[in-house]
């Protein structure tokens, strides 16, 4: 059982996934800070000190903080858009890197050229030309 676990845990896919989770968590913190500490205060300033997070509704002594929920939804869309843009950037960079260089024409020796000619002649005879 231990050997099977080591094979599973040390596979490249599992390690890649673990690294992706750690990096994703760190990136999520950066984007969350960007939204909470820079973007939303700037939006509040542009709207004259308006804050969605303060919206509440009191009903029979119970306070419904729908503003906090609305703020979380706005944060989600900003974070999702930020992650989309980063992934799009990485995808474009990867595509540019994956473009194959033009291959040089293959140089054939005399034997290969003769074999190609024989093949072409035989195929012409089969088709009746």
PDB file of N, CA, C and O in Angstrom, residues 35-93:
ATOM      1  N   UNK A  35      -9.016  44.221  -4.967  1.00  0.00           N
ATOM      2  CA  UNK A  35     -10.428  44.603  -5.013  1.00  0.00           C
ATOM      3  C   UNK A  35     -10.823  45.379  -3.768  1.00  0.00           C
ATOM      4  O   UNK A  35     -11.415  46.460  -3.856  1.00  0.00           O
ATOM      5  N   UNK A  36     -10.508  44.816  -2.582  1.00  0.00           N
ATOM      6  CA  UNK A  36     -10.966  45.419  -1.331  1.00  0.00           C
ATOM      7  C   UNK A  36     -10.236  46.707  -0.977  1.00  0.00           C
ATOM      8  O   UNK A  36     -10.837  47.618  -0.404  1.00  0.00           O
ATOM      9  N   UNK A  37      -8.946  46.781  -1.262  1.00  0.00           N
ATOM     10  CA  UNK A  37      -8.141  47.903  -0.790  1.00  0.00           C
ATOM     11  C   UNK A  37      -7.913  49.002  -1.821  1.00  0.00           C
ATOM     12  O   UNK A  37      -7.548  50.122  -1.455  1.00  0.00           O
ATOM     13  N   UNK A  38      -8.098  48.679  -3.110  1.00  0.00           N
ATOM     14  CA  UNK A  38      -7.818  49.691  -4.132  1.00  0.00           C
ATOM     15  C   UNK A  38      -9.035  49.974  -5.006  1.00  0.00           C
ATOM     16  O   UNK A  38      -9.483  51.121  -5.108  1.00  0.00           O
ATOM     17  N   UNK A  39      -9.594  48.942  -5.622  1.00  0.00           N
ATOM     18  CA  UNK A  39     -10.664  49.172  -6.605  1.00  0.00           C
ATOM     19  C   UNK A  39     -11.941  49.687  -5.934  1.00  0.00           C
ATOM     20  O   UNK A  39     -12.497  50.704  -6.351  1.00  0.00           O
ATOM     21  N   UNK A  40     -12.432  48.977  -4.910  1.00  0.00           N
ATOM     22  CA  UNK A  40     -13.697  49.391  -4.305  1.00  0.00           C
ATOM     23  C   UNK A  40     -13.606  50.752  -3.602  1.00  0.00           C
ATOM     24  O   UNK A  40     -14.533  51.558  -3.726  1.00  0.00           O
ATOM     25  N   UNK A  41     -12.519  51.065  -2.879  1.00  0.00           N
ATOM     26  CA  UNK A  41     -12.429  52.435  -2.345  1.00  0.00           C
ATOM     27  C   UNK A  41     -12.399  53.491  -3.456  1.00  0.00           C
ATOM     28  O   UNK A  41     -12.996  54.562  -3.304  1.00  0.00           O
ATOM     29  N   UNK A  42     -11.732  53.184  -4.576  1.00  0.00           N
ATOM     30  CA  UNK A  42     -11.713  54.138  -5.689  1.00  0.00           C
ATOM     31  C   UNK A  42     -13.118  54.314  -6.262  1.00  0.00           C
ATOM     32  O   UNK A  42     -13.525  55.436  -6.584  1.00  0.00           O
ATOM     33  N   UNK A  43     -13.862  53.205  -6.377  1.00  0.00           N
ATOM     34  CA  UNK A  43     -15.248  53.299  -6.858  1.00  0.00           C
ATOM     35  C   UNK A  43     -16.079  54.120  -5.884  1.00  0.00           C
ATOM     36  O   UNK A  43     -16.902  54.959  -6.292  1.00  0.00           O
ATOM     37  N   UNK A  44     -15.868  53.899  -4.588  1.00  0.00           N
ATOM     38  CA  UNK A  44     -16.577  54.684  -3.584  1.00  0.00           C
ATOM     39  C   UNK A  44     -16.275  56.171  -3.687  1.00  0.00           C
ATOM     40  O   UNK A  44     -17.168  57.004  -3.548  1.00  0.00           O
ATOM     41  N   UNK A  45     -15.014  56.509  -3.943  1.00  0.00           N
ATOM     42  CA  UNK A  45     -14.628  57.921  -4.099  1.00  0.00           C
ATOM     43  C   UNK A  45     -15.301  58.509  -5.333  1.00  0.00           C
ATOM     44  O   UNK A  45     -15.833  59.621  -5.298  1.00  0.00           O
ATOM     45  N   UNK A  46     -15.286  57.751  -6.430  1.00  0.00           N
ATOM     46  CA  UNK A  46     -15.912  58.234  -7.666  1.00  0.00           C
ATOM     47  C   UNK A  46     -17.421  58.423  -7.503  1.00  0.00           C
ATOM     48  O   UNK A  46     -18.009  59.295  -8.138  1.00  0.00           O
ATOM     49  N   UNK A  47     -18.038  57.623  -6.657  1.00  0.00           N
ATOM     50  CA  UNK A  47     -19.478  57.728  -6.429  1.00  0.00           C
ATOM     51  C   UNK A  47     -19.819  58.626  -5.248  1.00  0.00           C
ATOM     52  O   UNK A  47     -20.949  58.619  -4.770  1.00  0.00           O
ATOM     53  N   UNK A  48     -18.861  59.377  -4.752  1.00  0.00           N
ATOM     54  CA  UNK A  48     -19.110  60.330  -3.678  1.00  0.00           C
ATOM     55  C   UNK A  48     -19.248  59.695  -2.309  1.00  0.00           C
ATOM     56  O   UNK A  48     -20.115  60.095  -1.525  1.00  0.00           O
ATOM     57  N   UNK A  49     -18.434  58.722  -2.007  1.00  0.00           N
ATOM     58  CA  UNK A  49     -18.460  58.085  -0.692  1.00  0.00           C
ATOM     59  C   UNK A  49     -19.523  57.009  -0.566  1.00  0.00           C
ATOM     60  O   UNK A  49     -19.819  56.540   0.519  1.00  0.00           O
ATOM     61  N   UNK A  50     -20.099  56.605  -1.650  1.00  0.00           N
ATOM     62  CA  UNK A  50     -21.154  55.590  -1.677  1.00  0.00           C
ATOM     63  C   UNK A  50     -20.560  54.215  -1.405  1.00  0.00           C
ATOM     64  O   UNK A  50     -19.569  53.832  -2.001  1.00  0.00           O
ATOM     65  N   UNK A  51     -21.160  53.466  -0.477  1.00  0.00           N
ATOM     66  CA  UNK A  51     -20.678  52.130  -0.150  1.00  0.00           C
ATOM     67  C   UNK A  51     -21.834  51.149  -0.174  1.00  0.00           C
ATOM     68  O   UNK A  51     -22.823  51.313   0.538  1.00  0.00           O
ATOM     69  N   UNK A  52     -21.709  50.131  -0.987  1.00  0.00           N
ATOM     70  CA  UNK A  52     -22.736  49.101  -1.100  1.00  0.00           C
ATOM     71  C   UNK A  52     -22.772  48.256   0.167  1.00  0.00           C
ATOM     72  O   UNK A  52     -23.835  47.789   0.592  1.00  0.00           O
ATOM     73  N   UNK A  53     -21.636  48.070   0.785  1.00  0.00           N
ATOM     74  CA  UNK A  53     -21.510  47.164   1.924  1.00  0.00           C
ATOM     75  C   UNK A  53     -22.357  47.596   3.124  1.00  0.00           C
ATOM     76  O   UNK A  53     -22.707  46.777   3.968  1.00  0.00           O
ATOM     77  N   UNK A  54     -22.710  48.867   3.201  1.00  0.00           N
ATOM     78  CA  UNK A  54     -23.476  49.374   4.337  1.00  0.00           C
ATOM     79  C   UNK A  54     -24.983  49.160   4.195  1.00  0.00           C
ATOM     80  O   UNK A  54     -25.726  49.492   5.123  1.00  0.00           O
ATOM     81  N   UNK A  55     -25.440  48.651   3.082  1.00  0.00           N
ATOM     82  CA  UNK A  55     -26.878  48.453   2.888  1.00  0.00           C
ATOM     83  C   UNK A  55     -27.394  47.390   3.851  1.00  0.00           C
ATOM     84  O   UNK A  55     -26.877  46.272   3.911  1.00  0.00           O
ATOM     85  N   UNK A  56     -28.419  47.743   4.620  1.00  0.00           N
ATOM     86  CA  UNK A  56     -29.046  46.790   5.538  1.00  0.00           C
ATOM     87  C   UNK A  56     -30.551  46.992   5.518  1.00  0.00           C
ATOM     88  O   UNK A  56     -31.059  48.047   5.098  1.00  0.00           O
ATOM     89  N   UNK A  57     -31.243  45.968   5.959  1.00  0.00           N
ATOM     90  CA  UNK A  57     -32.694  46.035   6.108  1.00  0.00           C
ATOM     91  C   UNK A  57     -33.033  45.363   7.423  1.00  0.00           C
ATOM     92  O   UNK A  57     -32.640  44.221   7.676  1.00  0.00           O
ATOM     93  N   UNK A  58     -33.744  46.085   8.289  1.00  0.00           N
ATOM     94  CA  UNK A  58     -34.111  45.537   9.591  1.00  0.00           C
ATOM     95  C   UNK A  58     -35.582  45.151   9.563  1.00  0.00           C
ATOM     96  O   UNK A  58     -36.449  45.950   9.195  1.00  0.00           O
ATOM     97  N   UNK A  59     -35.843  43.911   9.970  1.00  0.00           N
ATOM     98  CA  UNK A  59     -37.211  43.398   9.992  1.00  0.00           C
ATOM     99  C   UNK A  59     -37.406  42.618  11.293  1.00  0.00           C
ATOM    100  O   UNK A  59     -36.735  41.613  11.526  1.00  0.00           O
ATOM    101  N   UNK A  60     -38.301  43.133  12.133  1.00  0.00           N
ATOM    102  CA  UNK A  60     -38.589  42.511  13.439  1.00  0.00           C
ATOM    103  C   UNK A  60     -37.314  42.270  14.254  1.00  0.00           C
ATOM    104  O   UNK A  60     -37.116  41.205  14.825  1.00  0.00           O
ATOM    105  N   UNK A  61     -36.428  43.207  14.256  1.00  0.00           N
ATOM    106  CA  UNK A  61     -35.210  43.100  15.042  1.00  0.00           C
ATOM    107  C   UNK A  61     -34.087  42.326  14.374  1.00  0.00           C
ATOM    108  O   UNK A  61     -32.977  42.274  14.884  1.00  0.00           O
ATOM    109  N   UNK A  62     -34.381  41.704  13.241  1.00  0.00           N
ATOM    110  CA  UNK A  62     -33.338  40.962  12.512  1.00  0.00           C
ATOM    111  C   UNK A  62     -32.761  41.874  11.440  1.00  0.00           C
ATOM    112  O   UNK A  62     -33.492  42.516  10.694  1.00  0.00           O
ATOM    113  N   UNK A  63     -31.447  41.900  11.399  1.00  0.00           N
ATOM    114  CA  UNK A  63     -30.778  42.763  10.420  1.00  0.00           C
ATOM    115  C   UNK A  63     -30.310  41.933   9.219  1.00  0.00           C
ATOM    116  O   UNK A  63     -29.536  40.988   9.367  1.00  0.00           O
ATOM    117  N   UNK A  64     -30.823  42.273   8.073  1.00  0.00           N
ATOM    118  CA  UNK A  64     -30.403  41.620   6.828  1.00  0.00           C
ATOM    119  C   UNK A  64     -29.352  42.500   6.178  1.00  0.00           C
ATOM    120  O   UNK A  64     -29.643  43.627   5.766  1.00  0.00           O
ATOM    121  N   UNK A  65     -28.147  41.988   6.087  1.00  0.00           N
ATOM    122  CA  UNK A  65     -27.035  42.753   5.521  1.00  0.00           C
ATOM    123  C   UNK A  65     -26.862  42.393   4.049  1.00  0.00           C
ATOM    124  O   UNK A  65     -25.885  41.802   3.643  1.00  0.00           O
ATOM    125  N   UNK A  66     -27.823  42.775   3.229  1.00  0.00           N
ATOM    126  CA  UNK A  66     -27.759  42.441   1.803  1.00  0.00           C
ATOM    127  C   UNK A  66     -26.687  43.241   1.082  1.00  0.00           C
ATOM    128  O   UNK A  66     -26.238  42.862   0.003  1.00  0.00           O
ATOM    129  N   UNK A  67     -26.225  44.302   1.676  1.00  0.00           N
ATOM    130  CA  UNK A  67     -25.137  45.080   1.098  1.00  0.00           C
ATOM    131  C   UNK A  67     -23.824  44.301   1.110  1.00  0.00           C
ATOM    132  O   UNK A  67     -23.052  44.344   0.145  1.00  0.00           O
ATOM    133  N   UNK A  68     -23.592  43.573   2.209  1.00  0.00           N
ATOM    134  CA  UNK A  68     -22.378  42.749   2.288  1.00  0.00           C
ATOM    135  C   UNK A  68     -22.420  41.653   1.227  1.00  0.00           C
ATOM    136  O   UNK A  68     -21.400  41.337   0.597  1.00  0.00           O
ATOM    137  N   UNK A  69     -23.612  41.075   1.021  1.00  0.00           N
ATOM    138  CA  UNK A  69     -23.757  40.054  -0.022  1.00  0.00           C
ATOM    139  C   UNK A  69     -23.527  40.667  -1.404  1.00  0.00           C
ATOM    140  O   UNK A  69     -22.813  40.104  -2.236  1.00  0.00           O
ATOM    141  N   UNK A  70     -24.125  41.826  -1.635  1.00  0.00           N
ATOM    142  CA  UNK A  70     -23.943  42.507  -2.925  1.00  0.00           C
ATOM    143  C   UNK A  70     -22.471  42.827  -3.160  1.00  0.00           C
ATOM    144  O   UNK A  70     -21.951  42.649  -4.265  1.00  0.00           O
ATOM    145  N   UNK A  71     -21.788  43.262  -2.109  1.00  0.00           N
ATOM    146  CA  UNK A  71     -20.352  43.553  -2.216  1.00  0.00           C
ATOM    147  C   UNK A  71     -19.575  42.289  -2.558  1.00  0.00           C
ATOM    148  O   UNK A  71     -18.650  42.320  -3.383  1.00  0.00           O
ATOM    149  N   UNK A  72     -19.935  41.156  -1.951  1.00  0.00           N
ATOM    150  CA  UNK A  72     -19.266  39.886  -2.249  1.00  0.00           C
ATOM    151  C   UNK A  72     -19.479  39.480  -3.701  1.00  0.00           C
ATOM    152  O   UNK A  72     -18.562  38.965  -4.356  1.00  0.00           O
ATOM    153  N   UNK A  73     -20.671  39.714  -4.234  1.00  0.00           N
ATOM    154  CA  UNK A  73     -20.948  39.393  -5.645  1.00  0.00           C
ATOM    155  C   UNK A  73     -20.110  40.279  -6.559  1.00  0.00           C
ATOM    156  O   UNK A  73     -19.508  39.806  -7.530  1.00  0.00           O
ATOM    157  N   UNK A  74     -20.034  41.559  -6.241  1.00  0.00           N
ATOM    158  CA  UNK A  74     -19.209  42.477  -7.045  1.00  0.00           C
ATOM    159  C   UNK A  74     -17.745  42.058  -6.979  1.00  0.00           C
ATOM    160  O   UNK A  74     -17.051  42.015  -8.012  1.00  0.00           O
ATOM    161  N   UNK A  75     -17.267  41.727  -5.775  1.00  0.00           N
ATOM    162  CA  UNK A  75     -15.882  41.262  -5.608  1.00  0.00           C
ATOM    163  C   UNK A  75     -15.630  40.018  -6.456  1.00  0.00           C
ATOM    164  O   UNK A  75     -14.587  39.893  -7.094  1.00  0.00           O
ATOM    165  N   UNK A  76     -16.590  39.081  -6.440  1.00  0.00           N
ATOM    166  CA  UNK A  76     -16.438  37.855  -7.221  1.00  0.00           C
ATOM    167  C   UNK A  76     -16.249  38.160  -8.699  1.00  0.00           C
ATOM    168  O   UNK A  76     -15.359  37.605  -9.347  1.00  0.00           O
ATOM    169  N   UNK A  77     -17.087  39.049  -9.249  1.00  0.00           N
ATOM    170  CA  UNK A  77     -16.974  39.343 -10.674  1.00  0.00           C
ATOM    171  C   UNK A  77     -15.659  40.033 -11.011  1.00  0.00           C
ATOM    172  O   UNK A  77     -15.039  39.740 -12.037  1.00  0.00           O
ATOM    173  N   UNK A  78     -15.199  40.911 -10.143  1.00  0.00           N
ATOM    174  CA  UNK A  78     -13.915  41.572 -10.395  1.00  0.00           C
ATOM    175  C   UNK A  78     -12.775  40.559 -10.315  1.00  0.00           C
ATOM    176  O   UNK A  78     -11.877  40.539 -11.166  1.00  0.00           O
ATOM    177  N   UNK A  79     -12.814  39.679  -9.303  1.00  0.00           N
ATOM    178  CA  UNK A  79     -11.773  38.660  -9.159  1.00  0.00           C
ATOM    179  C   UNK A  79     -11.804  37.693 -10.333  1.00  0.00           C
ATOM    180  O   UNK A  79     -10.759  37.352 -10.905  1.00  0.00           O
ATOM    181  N   UNK A  80     -13.002  37.240 -10.723  1.00  0.00           N
ATOM    182  CA  UNK A  80     -13.121  36.308 -11.843  1.00  0.00           C
ATOM    183  C   UNK A  80     -12.592  36.942 -13.129  1.00  0.00           C
ATOM    184  O   UNK A  80     -11.886  36.291 -13.913  1.00  0.00           O
ATOM    185  N   UNK A  81     -12.900  38.214 -13.347  1.00  0.00           N
ATOM    186  CA  UNK A  81     -12.399  38.900 -14.543  1.00  0.00           C
ATOM    187  C   UNK A  81     -10.880  39.024 -14.498  1.00  0.00           C
ATOM    188  O   UNK A  81     -10.209  38.819 -15.515  1.00  0.00           O
ATOM    189  N   UNK A  82     -10.333  39.323 -13.328  1.00  0.00           N
ATOM    190  CA  UNK A  82      -8.870  39.444 -13.194  1.00  0.00           C
ATOM    191  C   UNK A  82      -8.189  38.115 -13.498  1.00  0.00           C
ATOM    192  O   UNK A  82      -7.190  38.067 -14.231  1.00  0.00           O
ATOM    193  N   UNK A  83      -8.719  37.038 -12.950  1.00  0.00           N
ATOM    194  CA  UNK A  83      -8.140  35.720 -13.198  1.00  0.00           C
ATOM    195  C   UNK A  83      -8.270  35.355 -14.670  1.00  0.00           C
ATOM    196  O   UNK A  83      -7.339  34.813 -15.274  1.00  0.00           O
ATOM    197  N   UNK A  84      -9.419  35.669 -15.276  1.00  0.00           N
ATOM    198  CA  UNK A  84      -9.613  35.423 -16.705  1.00  0.00           C
ATOM    199  C   UNK A  84      -8.552  36.142 -17.531  1.00  0.00           C
ATOM    200  O   UNK A  84      -7.975  35.562 -18.456  1.00  0.00           O
ATOM    201  N   UNK A  85      -8.279  37.388 -17.201  1.00  0.00           N
ATOM    202  CA  UNK A  85      -7.295  38.154 -17.969  1.00  0.00           C
ATOM    203  C   UNK A  85      -5.891  37.570 -17.805  1.00  0.00           C
ATOM    204  O   UNK A  85      -5.131  37.503 -18.774  1.00  0.00           O
ATOM    205  N   UNK A  86      -5.535  37.130 -16.599  1.00  0.00           N
ATOM    206  CA  UNK A  86      -4.210  36.539 -16.380  1.00  0.00           C
ATOM    207  C   UNK A  86      -4.086  35.232 -17.160  1.00  0.00           C
ATOM    208  O   UNK A  86      -3.075  34.987 -17.835  1.00  0.00           O
ATOM    209  N   UNK A  87      -5.113  34.390 -17.095  1.00  0.00           N
ATOM    210  CA  UNK A  87      -5.080  33.118 -17.834  1.00  0.00           C
ATOM    211  C   UNK A  87      -5.010  33.380 -19.328  1.00  0.00           C
ATOM    212  O   UNK A  87      -4.285  32.713 -20.064  1.00  0.00           O
ATOM    213  N   UNK A  88      -5.749  34.365 -19.794  1.00  0.00           N
ATOM    214  CA  UNK A  88      -5.717  34.720 -21.219  1.00  0.00           C
ATOM    215  C   UNK A  88      -4.323  35.174 -21.639  1.00  0.00           C
ATOM    216  O   UNK A  88      -3.823  34.801 -22.700  1.00  0.00           O
ATOM    217  N   UNK A  89      -3.673  35.950 -20.792  1.00  0.00           N
ATOM    218  CA  UNK A  89      -2.308  36.409 -21.070  1.00  0.00           C
ATOM    219  C   UNK A  89      -1.350  35.218 -21.154  1.00  0.00           C
ATOM    220  O   UNK A  89      -0.558  35.117 -22.091  1.00  0.00           O
ATOM    221  N   UNK A  90      -1.435  34.290 -20.172  1.00  0.00           N
ATOM    222  CA  UNK A  90      -0.569  33.121 -20.182  1.00  0.00           C
ATOM    223  C   UNK A  90      -0.839  32.239 -21.400  1.00  0.00           C
ATOM    224  O   UNK A  90       0.086  31.686 -21.988  1.00  0.00           O
ATOM    225  N   UNK A  91      -2.098  32.109 -21.792  1.00  0.00           N
ATOM    226  CA  UNK A  91      -2.449  31.297 -22.958  1.00  0.00           C
ATOM    227  C   UNK A  91      -1.848  31.899 -24.220  1.00  0.00           C
ATOM    228  O   UNK A  91      -1.314  31.174 -25.062  1.00  0.00           O
ATOM    229  N   UNK A  92      -1.933  33.206 -24.354  1.00  0.00           N
ATOM    230  CA  UNK A  92      -1.335  33.858 -25.533  1.00  0.00           C
ATOM    231  C   UNK A  92       0.177  33.675 -25.562  1.00  0.00           C
ATOM    232  O   UNK A  92       0.762  33.419 -26.603  1.00  0.00           O
ATOM    233  N   UNK A  93       0.812  33.819 -24.403  1.00  0.00           N
ATOM    234  CA  UNK A  93       2.266  33.644 -24.348  1.00  0.00           C
ATOM    235  C   UNK A  93       2.638  32.209 -24.692  1.00  0.00           C
ATOM    236  O   UNK A  93       3.614  31.974 -25.399  1.00  0.00           O
TER     237      UNK A  93
END
